[in-house]
mmCIF file with all atom_site columns, C-alpha atoms in Angstrom:
data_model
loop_
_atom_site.group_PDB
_atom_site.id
_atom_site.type_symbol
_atom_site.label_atom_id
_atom_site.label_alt_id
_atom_site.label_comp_id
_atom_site.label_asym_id
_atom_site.label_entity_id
_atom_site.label_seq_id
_atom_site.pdbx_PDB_ins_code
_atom_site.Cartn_x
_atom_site.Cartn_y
_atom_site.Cartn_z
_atom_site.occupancy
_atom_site.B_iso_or_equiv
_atom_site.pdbx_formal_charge
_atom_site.auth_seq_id
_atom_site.auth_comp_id
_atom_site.auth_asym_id
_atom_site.auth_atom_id
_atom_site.pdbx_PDB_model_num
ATOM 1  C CA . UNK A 1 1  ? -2.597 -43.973 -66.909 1.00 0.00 ? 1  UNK A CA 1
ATOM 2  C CA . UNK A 1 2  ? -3.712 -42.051 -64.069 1.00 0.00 ? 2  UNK A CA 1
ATOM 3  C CA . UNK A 1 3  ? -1.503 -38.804 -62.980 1.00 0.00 ? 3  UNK A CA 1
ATOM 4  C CA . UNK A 1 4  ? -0.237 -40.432 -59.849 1.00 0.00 ? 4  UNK A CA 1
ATOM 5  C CA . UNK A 1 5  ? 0.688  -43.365 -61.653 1.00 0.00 ? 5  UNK A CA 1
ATOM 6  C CA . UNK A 1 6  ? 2.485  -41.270 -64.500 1.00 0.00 ? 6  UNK A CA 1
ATOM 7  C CA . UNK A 1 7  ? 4.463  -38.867 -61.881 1.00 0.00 ? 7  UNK A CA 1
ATOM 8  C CA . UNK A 1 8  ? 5.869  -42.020 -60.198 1.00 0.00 ? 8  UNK A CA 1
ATOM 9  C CA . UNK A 1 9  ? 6.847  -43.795 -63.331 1.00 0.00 ? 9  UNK A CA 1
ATOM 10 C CA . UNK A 1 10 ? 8.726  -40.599 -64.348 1.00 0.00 ? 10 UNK A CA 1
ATOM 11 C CA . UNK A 1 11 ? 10.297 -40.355 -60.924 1.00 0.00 ? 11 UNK A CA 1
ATOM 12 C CA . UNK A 1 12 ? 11.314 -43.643 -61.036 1.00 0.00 ? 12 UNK A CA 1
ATOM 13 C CA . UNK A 1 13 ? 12.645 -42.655 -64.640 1.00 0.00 ? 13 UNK A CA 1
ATOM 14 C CA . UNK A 1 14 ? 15.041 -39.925 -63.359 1.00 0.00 ? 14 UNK A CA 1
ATOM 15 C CA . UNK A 1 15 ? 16.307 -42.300 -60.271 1.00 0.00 ? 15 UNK A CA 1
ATOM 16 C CA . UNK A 1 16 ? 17.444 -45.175 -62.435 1.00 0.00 ? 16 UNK A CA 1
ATOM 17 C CA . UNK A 1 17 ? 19.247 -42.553 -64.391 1.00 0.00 ? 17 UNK A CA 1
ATOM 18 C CA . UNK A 1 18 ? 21.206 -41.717 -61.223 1.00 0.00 ? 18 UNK A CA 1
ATOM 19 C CA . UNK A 1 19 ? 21.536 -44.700 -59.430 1.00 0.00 ? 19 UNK A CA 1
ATOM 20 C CA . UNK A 1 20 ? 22.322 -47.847 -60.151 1.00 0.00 ? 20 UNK A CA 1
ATOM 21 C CA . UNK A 1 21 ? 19.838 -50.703 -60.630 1.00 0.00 ? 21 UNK A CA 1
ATOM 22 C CA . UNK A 1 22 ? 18.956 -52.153 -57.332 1.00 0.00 ? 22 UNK A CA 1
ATOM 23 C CA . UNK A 1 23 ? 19.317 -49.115 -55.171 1.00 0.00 ? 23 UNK A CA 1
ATOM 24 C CA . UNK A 1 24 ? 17.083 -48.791 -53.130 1.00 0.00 ? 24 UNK A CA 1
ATOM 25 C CA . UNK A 1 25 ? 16.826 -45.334 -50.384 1.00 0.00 ? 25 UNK A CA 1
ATOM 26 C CA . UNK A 1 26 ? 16.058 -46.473 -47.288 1.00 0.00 ? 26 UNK A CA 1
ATOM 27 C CA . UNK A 1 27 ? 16.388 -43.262 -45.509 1.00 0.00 ? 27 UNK A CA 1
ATOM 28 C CA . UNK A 1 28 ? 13.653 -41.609 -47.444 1.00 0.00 ? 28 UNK A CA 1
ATOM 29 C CA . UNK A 1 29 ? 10.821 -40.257 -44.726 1.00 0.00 ? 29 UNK A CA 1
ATOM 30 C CA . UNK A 1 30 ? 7.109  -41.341 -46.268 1.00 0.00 ? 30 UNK A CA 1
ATOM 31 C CA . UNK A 1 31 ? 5.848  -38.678 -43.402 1.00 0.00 ? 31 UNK A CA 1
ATOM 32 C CA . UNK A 1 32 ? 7.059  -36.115 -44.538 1.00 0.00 ? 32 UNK A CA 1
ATOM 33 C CA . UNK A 1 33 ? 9.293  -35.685 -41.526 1.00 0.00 ? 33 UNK A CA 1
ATOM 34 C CA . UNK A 1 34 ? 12.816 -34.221 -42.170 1.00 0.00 ? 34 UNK A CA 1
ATOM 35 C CA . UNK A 1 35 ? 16.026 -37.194 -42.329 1.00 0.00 ? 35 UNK A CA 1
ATOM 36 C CA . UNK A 1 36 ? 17.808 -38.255 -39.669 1.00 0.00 ? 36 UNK A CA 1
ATOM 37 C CA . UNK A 1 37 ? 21.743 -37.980 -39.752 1.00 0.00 ? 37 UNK A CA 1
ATOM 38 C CA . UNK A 1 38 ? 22.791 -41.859 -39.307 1.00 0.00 ? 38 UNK A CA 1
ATOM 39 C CA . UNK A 1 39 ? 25.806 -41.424 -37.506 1.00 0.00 ? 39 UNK A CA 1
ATOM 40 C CA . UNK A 1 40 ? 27.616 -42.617 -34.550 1.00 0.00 ? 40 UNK A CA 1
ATOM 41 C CA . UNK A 1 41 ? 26.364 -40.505 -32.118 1.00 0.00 ? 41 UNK A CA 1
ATOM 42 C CA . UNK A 1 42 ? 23.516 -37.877 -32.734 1.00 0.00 ? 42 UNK A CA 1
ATOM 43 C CA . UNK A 1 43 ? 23.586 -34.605 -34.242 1.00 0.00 ? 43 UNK A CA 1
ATOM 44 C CA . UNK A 1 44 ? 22.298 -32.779 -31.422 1.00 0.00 ? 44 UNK A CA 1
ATOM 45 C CA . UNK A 1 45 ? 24.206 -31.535 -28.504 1.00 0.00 ? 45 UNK A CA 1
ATOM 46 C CA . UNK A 1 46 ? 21.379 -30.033 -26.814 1.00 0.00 ? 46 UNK A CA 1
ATOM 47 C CA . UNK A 1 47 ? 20.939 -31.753 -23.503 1.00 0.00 ? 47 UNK A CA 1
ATOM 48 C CA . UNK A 1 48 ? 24.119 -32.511 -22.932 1.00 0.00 ? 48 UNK A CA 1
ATOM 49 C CA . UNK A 1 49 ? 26.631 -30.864 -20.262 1.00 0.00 ? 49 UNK A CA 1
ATOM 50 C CA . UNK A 1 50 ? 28.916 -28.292 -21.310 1.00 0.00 ? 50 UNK A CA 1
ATOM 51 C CA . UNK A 1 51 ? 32.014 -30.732 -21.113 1.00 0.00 ? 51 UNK A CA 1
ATOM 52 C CA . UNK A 1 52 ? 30.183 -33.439 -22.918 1.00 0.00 ? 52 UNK A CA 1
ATOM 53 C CA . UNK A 1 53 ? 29.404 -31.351 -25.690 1.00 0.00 ? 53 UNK A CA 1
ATOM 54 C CA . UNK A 1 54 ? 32.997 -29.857 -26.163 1.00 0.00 ? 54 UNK A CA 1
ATOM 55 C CA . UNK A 1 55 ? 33.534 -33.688 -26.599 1.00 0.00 ? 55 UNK A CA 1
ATOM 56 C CA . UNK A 1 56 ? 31.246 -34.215 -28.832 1.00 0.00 ? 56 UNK A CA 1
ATOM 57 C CA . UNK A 1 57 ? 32.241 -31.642 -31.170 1.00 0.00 ? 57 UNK A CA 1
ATOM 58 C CA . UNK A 1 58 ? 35.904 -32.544 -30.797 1.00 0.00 ? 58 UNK A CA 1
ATOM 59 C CA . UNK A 1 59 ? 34.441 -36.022 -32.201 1.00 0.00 ? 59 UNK A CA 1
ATOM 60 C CA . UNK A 1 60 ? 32.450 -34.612 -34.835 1.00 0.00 ? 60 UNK A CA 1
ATOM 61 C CA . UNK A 1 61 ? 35.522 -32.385 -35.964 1.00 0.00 ? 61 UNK A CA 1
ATOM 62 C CA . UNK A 1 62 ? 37.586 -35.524 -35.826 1.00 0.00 ? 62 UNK A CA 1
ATOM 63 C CA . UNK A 1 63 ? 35.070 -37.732 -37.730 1.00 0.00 ? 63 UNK A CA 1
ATOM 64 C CA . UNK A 1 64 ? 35.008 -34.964 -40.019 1.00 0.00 ? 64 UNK A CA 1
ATOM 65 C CA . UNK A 1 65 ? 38.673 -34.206 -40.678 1.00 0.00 ? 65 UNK A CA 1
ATOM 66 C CA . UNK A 1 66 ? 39.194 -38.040 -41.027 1.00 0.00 ? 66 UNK A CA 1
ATOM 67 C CA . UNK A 1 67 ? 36.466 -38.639 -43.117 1.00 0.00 ? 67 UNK A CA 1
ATOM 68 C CA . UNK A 1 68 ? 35.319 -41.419 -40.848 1.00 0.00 ? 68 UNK A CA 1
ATOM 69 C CA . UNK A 1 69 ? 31.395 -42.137 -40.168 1.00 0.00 ? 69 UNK A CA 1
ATOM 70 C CA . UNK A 1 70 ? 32.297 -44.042 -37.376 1.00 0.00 ? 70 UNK A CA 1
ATOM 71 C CA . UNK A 1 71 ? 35.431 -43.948 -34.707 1.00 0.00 ? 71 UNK A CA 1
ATOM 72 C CA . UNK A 1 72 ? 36.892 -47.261 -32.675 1.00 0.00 ? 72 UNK A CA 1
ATOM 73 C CA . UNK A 1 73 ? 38.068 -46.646 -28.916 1.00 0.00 ? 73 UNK A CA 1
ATOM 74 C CA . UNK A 1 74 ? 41.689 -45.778 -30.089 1.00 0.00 ? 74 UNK A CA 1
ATOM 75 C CA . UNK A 1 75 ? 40.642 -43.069 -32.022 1.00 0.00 ? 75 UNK A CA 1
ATOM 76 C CA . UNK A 1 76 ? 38.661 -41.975 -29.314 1.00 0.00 ? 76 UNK A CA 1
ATOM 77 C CA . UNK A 1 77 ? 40.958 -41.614 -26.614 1.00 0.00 ? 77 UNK A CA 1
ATOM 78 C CA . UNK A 1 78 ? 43.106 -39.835 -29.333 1.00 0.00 ? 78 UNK A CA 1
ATOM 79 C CA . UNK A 1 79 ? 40.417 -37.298 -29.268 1.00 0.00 ? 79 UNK A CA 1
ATOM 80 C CA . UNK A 1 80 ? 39.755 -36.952 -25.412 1.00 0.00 ? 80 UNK A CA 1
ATOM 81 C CA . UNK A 1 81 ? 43.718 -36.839 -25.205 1.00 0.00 ? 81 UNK A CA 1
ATOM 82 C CA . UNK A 1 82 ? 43.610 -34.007 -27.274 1.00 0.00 ? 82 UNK A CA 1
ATOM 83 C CA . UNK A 1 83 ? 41.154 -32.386 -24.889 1.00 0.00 ? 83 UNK A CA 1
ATOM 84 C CA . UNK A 1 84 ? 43.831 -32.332 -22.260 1.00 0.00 ? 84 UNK A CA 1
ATOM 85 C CA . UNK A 1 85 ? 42.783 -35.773 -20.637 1.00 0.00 ? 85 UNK A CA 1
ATOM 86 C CA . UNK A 1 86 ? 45.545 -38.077 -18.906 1.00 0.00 ? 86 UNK A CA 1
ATOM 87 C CA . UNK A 1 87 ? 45.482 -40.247 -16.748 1.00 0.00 ? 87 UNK A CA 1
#
């Protein structure tokens, strides 16, 4: 067996031992580039204005707190209430 082969078979070793059979990572980068966060909305607030991102971390805290990955339109206006927002 050649070394590359022998590294991957005892990678592939130590990930059966974690996970169960037929997992499969699709979030693992072949580049070498870091992971994305898959979430609702992106991690970064950069860009945004400075009201937009004070709602986006009241979402993230709220997400967060609720243990939700992703938030339905009720939820949301429960959040931008919470922000002071009526109507």
């Amino acid at each position: 067996m050649t070394n590359a082969i022998a590294e991957a078979s005892a990678e592939y070793a130590a990930l059966t031992s974690v996970f169960p059979a037929g997992f499969v990572d699709r979030r693992e980068e072949k580049s070498g580039a870091p992971l994305r966060e898959r979430r609702q909305f992106t991690n970064s607030h950069a860009g945004l204005s400075e009201e937009a991102a004070d709602l986006a971390r009241a979402i993230d805290h709220y997400k967060a707190q609720h243990r939700r990955r992703f938030i339905d339109y009720e939820e949301m206006l429960a959040v931008v209430k919470s922000l002071g927002y009526s109507r």
